[in-house]
Coordinates of C-alpha atoms and ligand atoms in Angstrom, one line a residue:
X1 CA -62.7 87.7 56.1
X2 CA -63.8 84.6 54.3
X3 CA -62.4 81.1 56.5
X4 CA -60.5 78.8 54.3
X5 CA -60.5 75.3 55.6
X6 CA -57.9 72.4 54.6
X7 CA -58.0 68.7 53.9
X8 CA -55.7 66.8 56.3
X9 CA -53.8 64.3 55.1
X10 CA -50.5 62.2 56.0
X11 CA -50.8 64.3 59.1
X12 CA -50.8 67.7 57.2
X13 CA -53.8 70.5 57.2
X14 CA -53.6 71.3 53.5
X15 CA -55.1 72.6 50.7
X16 CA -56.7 70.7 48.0
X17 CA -53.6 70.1 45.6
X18 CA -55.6 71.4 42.7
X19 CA -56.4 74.7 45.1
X20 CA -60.2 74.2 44.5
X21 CA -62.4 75.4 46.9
X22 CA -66.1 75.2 47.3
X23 CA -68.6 77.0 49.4
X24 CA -70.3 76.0 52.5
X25 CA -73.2 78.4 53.3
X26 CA -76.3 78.8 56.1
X27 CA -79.7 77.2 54.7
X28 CA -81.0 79.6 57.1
X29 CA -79.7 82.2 55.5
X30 CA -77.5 81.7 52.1
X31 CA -76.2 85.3 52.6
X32 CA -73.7 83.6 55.3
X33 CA -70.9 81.9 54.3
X34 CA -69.9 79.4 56.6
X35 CA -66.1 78.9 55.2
X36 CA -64.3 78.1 51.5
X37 CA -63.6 74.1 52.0
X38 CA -60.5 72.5 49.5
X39 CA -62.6 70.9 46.2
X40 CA -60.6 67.5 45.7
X41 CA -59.6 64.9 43.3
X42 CA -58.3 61.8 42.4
X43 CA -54.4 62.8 43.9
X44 CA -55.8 64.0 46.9
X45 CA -57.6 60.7 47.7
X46 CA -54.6 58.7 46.5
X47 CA -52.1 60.8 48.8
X48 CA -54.6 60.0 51.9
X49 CA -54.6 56.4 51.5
X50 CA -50.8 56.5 51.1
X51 CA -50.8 58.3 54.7
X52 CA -53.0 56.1 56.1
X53 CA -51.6 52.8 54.8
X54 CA -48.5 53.6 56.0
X55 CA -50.1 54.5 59.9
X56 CA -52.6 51.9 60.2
X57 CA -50.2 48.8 61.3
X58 CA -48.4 50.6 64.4
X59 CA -52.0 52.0 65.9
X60 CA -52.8 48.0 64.8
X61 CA -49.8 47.1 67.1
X62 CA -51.0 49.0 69.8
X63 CA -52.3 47.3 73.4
X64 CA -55.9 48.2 73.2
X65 CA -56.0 50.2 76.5
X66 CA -53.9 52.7 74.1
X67 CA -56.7 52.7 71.5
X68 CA -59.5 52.5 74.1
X69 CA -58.2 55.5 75.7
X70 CA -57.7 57.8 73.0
X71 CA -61.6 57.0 72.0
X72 CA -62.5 57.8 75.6
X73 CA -60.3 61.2 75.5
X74 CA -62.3 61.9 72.4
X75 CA -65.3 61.6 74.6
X76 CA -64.4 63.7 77.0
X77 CA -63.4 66.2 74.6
X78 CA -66.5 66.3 72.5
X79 CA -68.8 66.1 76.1
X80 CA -66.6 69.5 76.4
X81 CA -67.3 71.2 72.9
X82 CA -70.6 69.4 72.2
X83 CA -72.6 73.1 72.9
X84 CA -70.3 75.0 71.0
X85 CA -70.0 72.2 68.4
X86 CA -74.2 72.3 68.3
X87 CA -74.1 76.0 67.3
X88 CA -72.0 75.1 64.3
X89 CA -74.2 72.1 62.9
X90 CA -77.9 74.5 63.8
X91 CA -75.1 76.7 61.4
X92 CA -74.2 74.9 58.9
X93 CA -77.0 72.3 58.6
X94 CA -80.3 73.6 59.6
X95 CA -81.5 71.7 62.4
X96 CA -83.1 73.5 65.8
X97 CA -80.2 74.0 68.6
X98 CA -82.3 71.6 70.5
X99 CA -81.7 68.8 67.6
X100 CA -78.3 69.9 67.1
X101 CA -77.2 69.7 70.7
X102 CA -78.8 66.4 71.1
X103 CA -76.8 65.1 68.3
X104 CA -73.6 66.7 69.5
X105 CA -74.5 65.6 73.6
X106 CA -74.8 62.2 72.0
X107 CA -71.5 61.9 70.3
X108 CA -69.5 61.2 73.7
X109 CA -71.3 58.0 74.5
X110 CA -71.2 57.2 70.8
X111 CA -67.2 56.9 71.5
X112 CA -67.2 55.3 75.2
X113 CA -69.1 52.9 73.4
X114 CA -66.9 52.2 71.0
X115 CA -63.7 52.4 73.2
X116 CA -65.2 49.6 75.2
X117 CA -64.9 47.6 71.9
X118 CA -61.5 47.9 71.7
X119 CA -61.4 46.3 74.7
X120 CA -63.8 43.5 74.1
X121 CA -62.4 42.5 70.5
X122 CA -62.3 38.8 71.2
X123 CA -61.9 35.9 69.3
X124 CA -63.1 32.1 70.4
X125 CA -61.7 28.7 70.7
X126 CA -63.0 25.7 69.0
X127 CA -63.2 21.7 70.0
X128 CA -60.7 20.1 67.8
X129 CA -58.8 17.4 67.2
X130 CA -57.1 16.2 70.7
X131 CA -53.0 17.6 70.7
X132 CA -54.4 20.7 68.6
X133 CA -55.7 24.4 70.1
X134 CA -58.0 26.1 67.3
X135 CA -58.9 29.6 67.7
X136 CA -59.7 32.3 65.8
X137 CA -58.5 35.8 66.0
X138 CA -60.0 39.4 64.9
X139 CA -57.3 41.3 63.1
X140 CA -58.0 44.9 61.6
X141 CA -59.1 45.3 58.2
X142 CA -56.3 48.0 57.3
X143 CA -57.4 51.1 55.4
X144 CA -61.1 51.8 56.1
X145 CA -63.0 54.7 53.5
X146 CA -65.8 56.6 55.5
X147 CA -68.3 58.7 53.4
X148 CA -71.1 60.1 55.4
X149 CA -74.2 62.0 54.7
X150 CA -75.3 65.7 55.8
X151 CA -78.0 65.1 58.2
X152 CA -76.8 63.8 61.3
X153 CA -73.4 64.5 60.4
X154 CA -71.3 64.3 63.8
X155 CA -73.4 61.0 64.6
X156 CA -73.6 59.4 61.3
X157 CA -69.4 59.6 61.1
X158 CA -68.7 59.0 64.5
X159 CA -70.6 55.3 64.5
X160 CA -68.7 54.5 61.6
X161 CA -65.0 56.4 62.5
X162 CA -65.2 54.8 66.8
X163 CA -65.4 50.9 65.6
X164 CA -62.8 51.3 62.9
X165 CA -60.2 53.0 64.8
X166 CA -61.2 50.9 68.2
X167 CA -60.2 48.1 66.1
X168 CA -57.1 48.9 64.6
X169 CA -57.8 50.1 61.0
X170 CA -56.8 54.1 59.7
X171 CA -59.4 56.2 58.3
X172 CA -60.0 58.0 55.0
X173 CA -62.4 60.1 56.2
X174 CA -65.2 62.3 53.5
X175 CA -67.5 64.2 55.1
X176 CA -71.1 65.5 53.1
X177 CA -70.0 68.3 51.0
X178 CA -73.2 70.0 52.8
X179 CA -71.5 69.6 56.5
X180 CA -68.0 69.8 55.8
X181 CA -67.2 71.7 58.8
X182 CA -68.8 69.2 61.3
X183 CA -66.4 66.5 59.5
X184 CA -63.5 69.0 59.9
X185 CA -64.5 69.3 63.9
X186 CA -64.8 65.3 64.5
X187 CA -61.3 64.5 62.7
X188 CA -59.7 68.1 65.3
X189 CA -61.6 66.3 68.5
X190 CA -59.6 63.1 67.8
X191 CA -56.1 64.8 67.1
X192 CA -56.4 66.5 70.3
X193 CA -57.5 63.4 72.0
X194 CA -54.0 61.9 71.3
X195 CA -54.8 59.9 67.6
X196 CA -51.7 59.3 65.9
X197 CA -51.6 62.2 63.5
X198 CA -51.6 60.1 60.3
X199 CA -54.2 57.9 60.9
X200 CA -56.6 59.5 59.8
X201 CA -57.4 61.8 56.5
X202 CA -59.8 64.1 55.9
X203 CA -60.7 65.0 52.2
X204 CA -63.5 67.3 51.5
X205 CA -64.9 68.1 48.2
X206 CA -68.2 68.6 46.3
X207 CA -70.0 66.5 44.2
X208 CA -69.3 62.8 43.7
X209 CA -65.3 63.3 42.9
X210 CA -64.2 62.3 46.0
X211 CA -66.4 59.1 46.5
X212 CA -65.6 57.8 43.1
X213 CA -62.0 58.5 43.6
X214 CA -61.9 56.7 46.6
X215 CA -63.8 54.0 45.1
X216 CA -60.9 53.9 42.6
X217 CA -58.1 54.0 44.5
X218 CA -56.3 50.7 45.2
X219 CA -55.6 50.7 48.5
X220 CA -58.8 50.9 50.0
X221 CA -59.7 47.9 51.9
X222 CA -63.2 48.3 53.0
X223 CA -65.5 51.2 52.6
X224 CA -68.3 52.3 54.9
X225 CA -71.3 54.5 53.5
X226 CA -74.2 56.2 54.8
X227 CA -76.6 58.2 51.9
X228 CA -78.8 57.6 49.0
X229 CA -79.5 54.3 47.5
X230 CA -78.7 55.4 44.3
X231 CA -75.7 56.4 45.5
X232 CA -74.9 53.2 47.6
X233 CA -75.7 51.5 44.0
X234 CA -73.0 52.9 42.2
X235 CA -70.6 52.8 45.1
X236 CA -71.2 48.6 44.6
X237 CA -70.9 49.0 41.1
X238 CA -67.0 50.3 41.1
X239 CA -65.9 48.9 43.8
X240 CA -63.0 46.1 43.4
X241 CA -64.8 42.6 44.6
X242 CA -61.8 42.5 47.4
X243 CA -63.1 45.7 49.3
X244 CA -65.5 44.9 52.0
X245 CA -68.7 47.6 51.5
X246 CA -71.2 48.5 54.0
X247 CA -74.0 50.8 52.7
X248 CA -76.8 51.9 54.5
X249 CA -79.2 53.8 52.8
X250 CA -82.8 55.4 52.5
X251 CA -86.4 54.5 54.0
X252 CA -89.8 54.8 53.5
X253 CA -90.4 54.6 56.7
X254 CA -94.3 54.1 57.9
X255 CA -96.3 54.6 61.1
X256 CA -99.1 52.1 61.6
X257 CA -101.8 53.6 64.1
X258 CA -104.1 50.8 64.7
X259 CA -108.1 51.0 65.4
X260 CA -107.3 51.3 69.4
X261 CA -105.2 53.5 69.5
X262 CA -105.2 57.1 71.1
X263 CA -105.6 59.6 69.1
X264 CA -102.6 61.5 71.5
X265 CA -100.1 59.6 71.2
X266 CA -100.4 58.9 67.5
X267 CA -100.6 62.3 66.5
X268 CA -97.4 62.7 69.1
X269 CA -96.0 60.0 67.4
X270 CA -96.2 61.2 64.2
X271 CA -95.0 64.9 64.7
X272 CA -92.1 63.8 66.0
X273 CA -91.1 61.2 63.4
X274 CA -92.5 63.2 60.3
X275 CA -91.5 66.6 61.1
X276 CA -88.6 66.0 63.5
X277 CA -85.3 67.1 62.2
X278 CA -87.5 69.0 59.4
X279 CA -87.9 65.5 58.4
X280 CA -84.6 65.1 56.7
X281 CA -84.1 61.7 58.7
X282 CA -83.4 58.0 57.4
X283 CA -85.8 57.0 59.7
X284 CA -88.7 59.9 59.2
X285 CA -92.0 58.8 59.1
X286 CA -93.2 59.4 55.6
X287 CA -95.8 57.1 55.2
X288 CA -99.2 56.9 57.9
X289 CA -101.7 53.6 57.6
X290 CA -104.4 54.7 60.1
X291 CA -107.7 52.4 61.1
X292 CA -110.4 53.5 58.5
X293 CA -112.5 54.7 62.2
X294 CA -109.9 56.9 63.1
X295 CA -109.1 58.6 59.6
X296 CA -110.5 61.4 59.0
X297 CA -110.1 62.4 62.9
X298 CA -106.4 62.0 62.9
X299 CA -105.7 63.6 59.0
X300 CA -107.8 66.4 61.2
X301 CA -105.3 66.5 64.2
X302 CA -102.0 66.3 61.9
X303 CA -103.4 68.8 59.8
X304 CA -103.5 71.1 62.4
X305 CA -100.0 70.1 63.9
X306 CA -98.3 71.5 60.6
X307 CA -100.0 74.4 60.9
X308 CA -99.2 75.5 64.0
X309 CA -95.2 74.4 63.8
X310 CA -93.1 77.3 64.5
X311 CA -90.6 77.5 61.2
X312 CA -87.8 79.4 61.4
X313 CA -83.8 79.7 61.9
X314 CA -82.5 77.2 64.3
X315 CA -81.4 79.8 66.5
X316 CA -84.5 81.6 67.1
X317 CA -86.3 81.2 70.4
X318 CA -89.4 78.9 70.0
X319 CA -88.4 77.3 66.5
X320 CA -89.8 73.9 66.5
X321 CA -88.6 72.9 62.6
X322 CA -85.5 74.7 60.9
X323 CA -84.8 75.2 57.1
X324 CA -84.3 72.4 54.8
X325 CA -80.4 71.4 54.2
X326 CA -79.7 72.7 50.7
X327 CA -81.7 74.6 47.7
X328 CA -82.1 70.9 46.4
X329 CA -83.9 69.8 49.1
X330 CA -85.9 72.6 49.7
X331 CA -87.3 72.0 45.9
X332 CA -87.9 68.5 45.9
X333 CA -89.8 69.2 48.3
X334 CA -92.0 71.6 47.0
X335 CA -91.7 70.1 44.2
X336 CA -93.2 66.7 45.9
X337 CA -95.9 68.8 47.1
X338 CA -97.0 70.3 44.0
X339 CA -97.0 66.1 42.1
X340 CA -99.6 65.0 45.2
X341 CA -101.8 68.5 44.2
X342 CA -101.5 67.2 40.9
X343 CA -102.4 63.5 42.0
X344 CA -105.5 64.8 43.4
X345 CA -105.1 64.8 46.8
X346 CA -105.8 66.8 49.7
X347 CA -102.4 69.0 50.8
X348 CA -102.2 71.1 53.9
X349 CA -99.0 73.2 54.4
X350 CA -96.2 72.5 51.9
X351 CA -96.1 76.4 51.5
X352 CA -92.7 78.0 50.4
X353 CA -92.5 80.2 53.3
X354 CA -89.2 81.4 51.7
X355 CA -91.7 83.4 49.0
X356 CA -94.7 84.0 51.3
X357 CA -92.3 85.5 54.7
X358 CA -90.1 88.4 54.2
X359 CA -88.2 87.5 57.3
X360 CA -87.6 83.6 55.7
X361 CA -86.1 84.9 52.5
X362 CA -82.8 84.0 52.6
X363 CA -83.1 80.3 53.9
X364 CA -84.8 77.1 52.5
X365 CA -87.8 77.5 54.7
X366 CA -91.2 75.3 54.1
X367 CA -94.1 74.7 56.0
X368 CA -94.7 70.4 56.9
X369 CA -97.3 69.4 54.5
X370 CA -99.9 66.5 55.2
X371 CA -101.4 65.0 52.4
X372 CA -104.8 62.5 52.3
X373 CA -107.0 61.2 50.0
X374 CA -104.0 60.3 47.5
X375 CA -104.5 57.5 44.5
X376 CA -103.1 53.9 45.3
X377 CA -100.4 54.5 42.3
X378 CA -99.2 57.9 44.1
X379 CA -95.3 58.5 44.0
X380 CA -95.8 59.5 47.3
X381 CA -96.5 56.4 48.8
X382 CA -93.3 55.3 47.4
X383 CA -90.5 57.4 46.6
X384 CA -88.3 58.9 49.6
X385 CA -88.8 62.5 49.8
X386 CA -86.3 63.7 52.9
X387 CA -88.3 66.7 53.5
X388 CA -91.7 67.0 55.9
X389 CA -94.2 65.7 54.5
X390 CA -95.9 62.7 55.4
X391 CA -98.7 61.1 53.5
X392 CA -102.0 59.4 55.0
X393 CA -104.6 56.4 54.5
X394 CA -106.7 54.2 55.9
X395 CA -106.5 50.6 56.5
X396 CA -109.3 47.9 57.2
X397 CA -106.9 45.0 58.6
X398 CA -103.6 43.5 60.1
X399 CA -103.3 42.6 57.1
X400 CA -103.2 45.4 55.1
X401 CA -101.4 47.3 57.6
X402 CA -98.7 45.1 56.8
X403 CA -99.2 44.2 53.3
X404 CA -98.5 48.4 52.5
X405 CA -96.5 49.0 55.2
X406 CA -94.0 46.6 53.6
X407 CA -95.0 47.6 49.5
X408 CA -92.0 49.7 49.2
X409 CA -88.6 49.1 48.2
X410 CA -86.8 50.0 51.1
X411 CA -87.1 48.4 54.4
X412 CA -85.8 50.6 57.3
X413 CA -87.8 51.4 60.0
X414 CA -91.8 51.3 60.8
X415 CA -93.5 52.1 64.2
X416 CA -96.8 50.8 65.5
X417 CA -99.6 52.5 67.5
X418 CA -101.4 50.4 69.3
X419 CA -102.0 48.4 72.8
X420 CA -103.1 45.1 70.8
X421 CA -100.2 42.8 71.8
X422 CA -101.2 39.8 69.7
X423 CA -101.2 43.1 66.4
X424 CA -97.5 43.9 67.7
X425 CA -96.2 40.4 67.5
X426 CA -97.3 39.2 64.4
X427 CA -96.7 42.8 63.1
X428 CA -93.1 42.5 64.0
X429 CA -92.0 39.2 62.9
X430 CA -93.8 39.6 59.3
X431 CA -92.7 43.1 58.2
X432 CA -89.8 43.4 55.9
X433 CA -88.0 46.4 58.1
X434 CA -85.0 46.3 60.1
X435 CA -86.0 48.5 63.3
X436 CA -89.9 48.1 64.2
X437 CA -90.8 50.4 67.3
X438 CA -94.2 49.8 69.2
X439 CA -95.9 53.3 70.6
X440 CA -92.7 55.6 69.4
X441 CA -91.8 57.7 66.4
X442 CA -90.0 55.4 63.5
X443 CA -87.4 58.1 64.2
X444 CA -84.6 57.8 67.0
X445 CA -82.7 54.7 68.7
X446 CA -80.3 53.3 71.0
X447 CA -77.0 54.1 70.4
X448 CA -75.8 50.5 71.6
X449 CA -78.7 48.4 69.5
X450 CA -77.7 47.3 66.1
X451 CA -79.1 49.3 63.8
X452 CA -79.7 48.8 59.5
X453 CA -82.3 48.4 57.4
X454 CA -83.6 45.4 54.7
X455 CA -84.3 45.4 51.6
X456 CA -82.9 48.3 49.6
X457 CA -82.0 50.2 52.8
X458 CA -78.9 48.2 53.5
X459 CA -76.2 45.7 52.1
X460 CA -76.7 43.9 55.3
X461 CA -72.9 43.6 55.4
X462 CA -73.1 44.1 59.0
X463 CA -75.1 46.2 61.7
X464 CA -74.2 49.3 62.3
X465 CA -73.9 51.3 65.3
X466 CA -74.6 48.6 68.1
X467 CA -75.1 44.8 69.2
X468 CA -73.2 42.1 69.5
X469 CA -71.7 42.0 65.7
X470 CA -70.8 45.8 65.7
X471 CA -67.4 45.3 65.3
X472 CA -67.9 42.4 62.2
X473 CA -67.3 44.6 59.8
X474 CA -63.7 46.6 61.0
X475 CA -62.2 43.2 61.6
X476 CA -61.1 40.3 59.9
X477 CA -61.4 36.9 61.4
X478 CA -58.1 34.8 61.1
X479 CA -58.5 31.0 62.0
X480 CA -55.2 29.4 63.9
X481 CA -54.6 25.8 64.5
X482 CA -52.0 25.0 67.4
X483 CA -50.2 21.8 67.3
X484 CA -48.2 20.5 69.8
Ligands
NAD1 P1 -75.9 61.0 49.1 O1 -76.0 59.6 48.7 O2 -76.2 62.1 48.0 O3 -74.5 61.4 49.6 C1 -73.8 60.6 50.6 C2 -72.3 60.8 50.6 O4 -71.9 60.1 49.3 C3 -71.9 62.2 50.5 O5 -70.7 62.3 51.2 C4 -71.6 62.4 49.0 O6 -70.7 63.4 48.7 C5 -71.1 61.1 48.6 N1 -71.2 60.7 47.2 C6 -72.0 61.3 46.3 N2 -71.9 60.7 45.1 C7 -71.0 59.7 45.2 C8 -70.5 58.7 44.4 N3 -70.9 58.6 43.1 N4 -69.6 57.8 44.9 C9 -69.2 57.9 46.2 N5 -69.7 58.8 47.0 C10 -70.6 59.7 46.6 O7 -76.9 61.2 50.4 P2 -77.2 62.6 51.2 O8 -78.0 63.5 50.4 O9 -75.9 63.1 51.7 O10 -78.0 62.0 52.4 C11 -79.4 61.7 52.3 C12 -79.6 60.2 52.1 O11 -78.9 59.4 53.1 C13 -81.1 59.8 52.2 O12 -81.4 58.8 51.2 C14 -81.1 59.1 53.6 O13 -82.2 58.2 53.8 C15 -79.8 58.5 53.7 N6 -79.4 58.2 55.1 C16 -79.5 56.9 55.5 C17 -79.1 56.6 56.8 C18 -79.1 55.2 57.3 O14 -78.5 55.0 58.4 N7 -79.7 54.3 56.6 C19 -78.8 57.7 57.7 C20 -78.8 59.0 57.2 C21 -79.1 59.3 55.9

């Protein structure tokens, strides 16, 4: 029997109050339905900021140790489930068991991290005038809006959903209509960890309904989202100018492999961060700038890396790369790979495997492409394609490593090969990216460094994840003056 799931809101599980559902199936294998998930609107937002506006100042009120600890039962809960959890994401979003359960394994430190902060929310004092004390205070911000993406969804929501409830805000909680179950999971975790029931609300629903009803709504006082850029645009567009917005958005994230460099390590590099996570990361390498000497040697090597990945389900023994997410993605992809045939350059792998193997008919299966000998102009050296395929050129300097490394709009991550110190420094003090990583895939990072991107990656309102300012943006800072 078909699962129906609910929204939950003002501590309720409950249908969507228009009783619209949508579908959330296997990109493995469409034939499975995953579960029907309520399709909401407008009243349902406006009925989950009611619930959480009236929840937020007593959590608020709360000693932190109470806050702390729920976030560290919420650890302990999801260290628990995190297998069981992983089998639901390789599921419902593609990824290998091995990537899902890293993402899943990951989710408890994620939320000792954050507990910690609730702990550590401090304020300062000033030198002031004598017969005065000035201080400041961090107070929460009061109803935070989280709107996540599909493809790391557990992590993606849990960075955003630890900080704001470690600090005293409640949570309006929408989940990727691609991974709504994964949202579902996070929001059961905290209820059985001990989270006030209507603190936080989570409405599902397809489409851009819910975000630009939340982005509606009065009552909203900040809104934190992860996705698209042109997404992210429109969210700044509607928004009220008194709702704090972070967005952090897309890359076109390049790996620089300089003329020392062994071959090894940058095609090991470059597998990872290209065809990693069937390259459906913010941070997957897209772009590769290779010494002109070691061109057509490492085109060669990468070449042969796509064609010997092992495609298939997430589940199956020996998959190294799972389906793509959703039908869309699995034909812009192609559909990239057919515009660099038509570009004139050299394509290896891109193939539909869903057409060419019987046994990959029902999901959104590809083989990773590599594509050389593109034109300067190509829309593959600058549009963000979320899919594996990574595209490749050579370089003759420093310079023009980072000249096209940086000639893109976005700025998120970029990774260097190389032993050349002297490259490395100057490298990462002049490129226009927010996370440069020496000798390692632009892909994966510390869950306690700040991470965000430049340029049309982020807003910049505030780093995400880690670091010293992580908690900037789910707190307000209130000046006092104390006179004798
Ligand atoms: P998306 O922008 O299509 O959707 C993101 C979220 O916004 C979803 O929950 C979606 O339902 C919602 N949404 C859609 N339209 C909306 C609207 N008009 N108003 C408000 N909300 C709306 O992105 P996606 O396809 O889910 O994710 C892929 C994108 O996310 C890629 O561009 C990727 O680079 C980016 N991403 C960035 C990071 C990062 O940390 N910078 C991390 C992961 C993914």
């Amino acid at each position: 029997m078909t699962e129906r799931h609910l929204n939950y809101i003002a501590g309720e599980w409950q249908p969507a109050f228009s009783g619209a559902t949508f579908e959330d199936r296997n990109p493995a294998d469409e034939r499975d339905l995953i579960g029907l998930f309520p399709d909401s609107d407008a009243a349902d937002v406006a009925a989950a900021v009611a619930g959480v506006s009236a929840a937020w100042p007593a959590w608020a009120a709360q000693s932190p140790e109470v806050r702390a600890d729920v976030l560290f039962k919420t650890a302990d809960i999801m260290a628990r489930r995190a297998d069981e959890i992983a089998s639901e994401l390789t599921r419902e979003e593609g990824k290998t068991l091995t990537e899902a359960r890293n993402e899943a394994r990951r989710i408890a430190a994620n939320f000792r991290l954050y507990a910690g902060e609730a702990l550590r929310l401090n304020g300062e004092t000033y030198p002031s005038e004598s017969g005065q004390l000035v201080l400041s205070v961090r107070q929460p911000v009061g109803v935070v809006a989280v709107v996540t993406p599909w493809n790391f969804p557990l992590s993606m929501a849990a960075r955003k959903l630890g900080p704001a409830l470690a600090a005293g805000n409640g949570v309006v909680f929408k989940p990727s209509e691609i991974t709504p179950l994964m949202g579902q999971r996070l929001v059961e975790v905290l209820l059985e960890a001990g989270l006030p029931p209507k603190l936080v609300a989570l409405v599902q629903g397809k489409g851009a309904k819910v975000g630009q009803a939340i982005t509606a709504q009065p009552g909203v006082d900040a809104l934190t989202f992860t996705g698209s850029y042109t997404v992210g645009k429109q969210i700044a567009a509607s928004l009220s100018t008194d709702t704090r917005v972070q967005l952090e958005m897309g890359g076109k994230n390049a790996t620089v492999v300089l003329a020392d460099a062994s071959i090894d390590k940058a095609v090991a590099t470059i597998e990872r961060g290209a065809f990693g996570l069937t390259g459906q990361a913010c941070t997957g390498t897209s772009r590769v700038l290779v010494a002109r000497p070691l061109y057509a040697e490492l085109v060669a090597r990468l070449e042969k890396s796509a064609a010997s990945i092992k495609v298939g389900p997430g589940t199956a023994e020996g998959v190294q790369m799972g389906p793509l997410a959703t039908r869309a993605q699995y034909d812009k992809v192609l559909a990239y790979v057919g515009i660099a045939r038509e570009e004139g350059g050299r394509v290896v792998g891109g193939d539909a495997l869903r057409e060419a193997d019987s046994s990959l008919a029902h999901g959104y299966f590809v083989r990773p492409a590599v594509v050389s000998d593109l034109p300067d102009d190509s829309r593959l050296w600058r549009e963000e394609i979320f899919g594996p395929v990574v595209a490749i050129r050579p370089i003759d300097s420093l310079d023009e490593a980072i000249r096209l490394a940086d000639d893109t709009e976005y700025g998120l991550a970029v990774s260097l090969v190389t032993g050349d110190l002297p490259s490395v420094l100057r490298f990462a003090r002049e490129t226009q990216h927010g996370i440069v990583k020496v000798n390692s895939p632009t892909t994966g990072v510390s869950l306690n460094a700040p991470f965000g991107g430049l340029k049309h990656s982020s807003n910049q309102a505030a780093k995400e994840q880690g670091g010293a300012n992580v908690m900037d943006f789910y707190s307000r800072i209130k000046s006092i003056y104390l006179g004798a």
